[in-house]
């Protein structure tokens, strides 16, 4: 859910379903994980997207929004076996 939780020690967030929620909710999730860590660690935020699904459209819009907000964004495509 998107209720207020504090994740001060977390340095990885994996979003499995990215088809729901507003851009504001996405920014909140990012803000929770990307807060500066006391030991200087860098946090990472991953979103898993299934190829050839509606998720790809949502991911495209998410990428546009996040890059407009100044976040760096990289797409990594997993190799199929």
Short mmCIF file of C-alpha atoms in Angstrom, two decimals, residues 3 6 23 27-28 47 52 81:
data_model
loop_
_atom_site.label_atom_id
_atom_site.label_comp_id
_atom_site.label_asym_id
_atom_site.label_seq_id
_atom_site.Cartn_x
_atom_site.Cartn_y
_atom_site.Cartn_z
CA UNK A 3 0.40 4.41 3.68
CA UNK A 6 9.62 4.95 7.12
CA UNK A 23 2.34 9.96 -10.36
CA UNK A 27 7.04 10.00 -6.26
CA UNK A 28 6.19 9.09 -2.65
CA UNK A 47 10.13 -1.76 -11.39
CA UNK A 52 4.10 -7.22 -24.49
CA UNK A 81 16.27 -18.33 -22.14
#
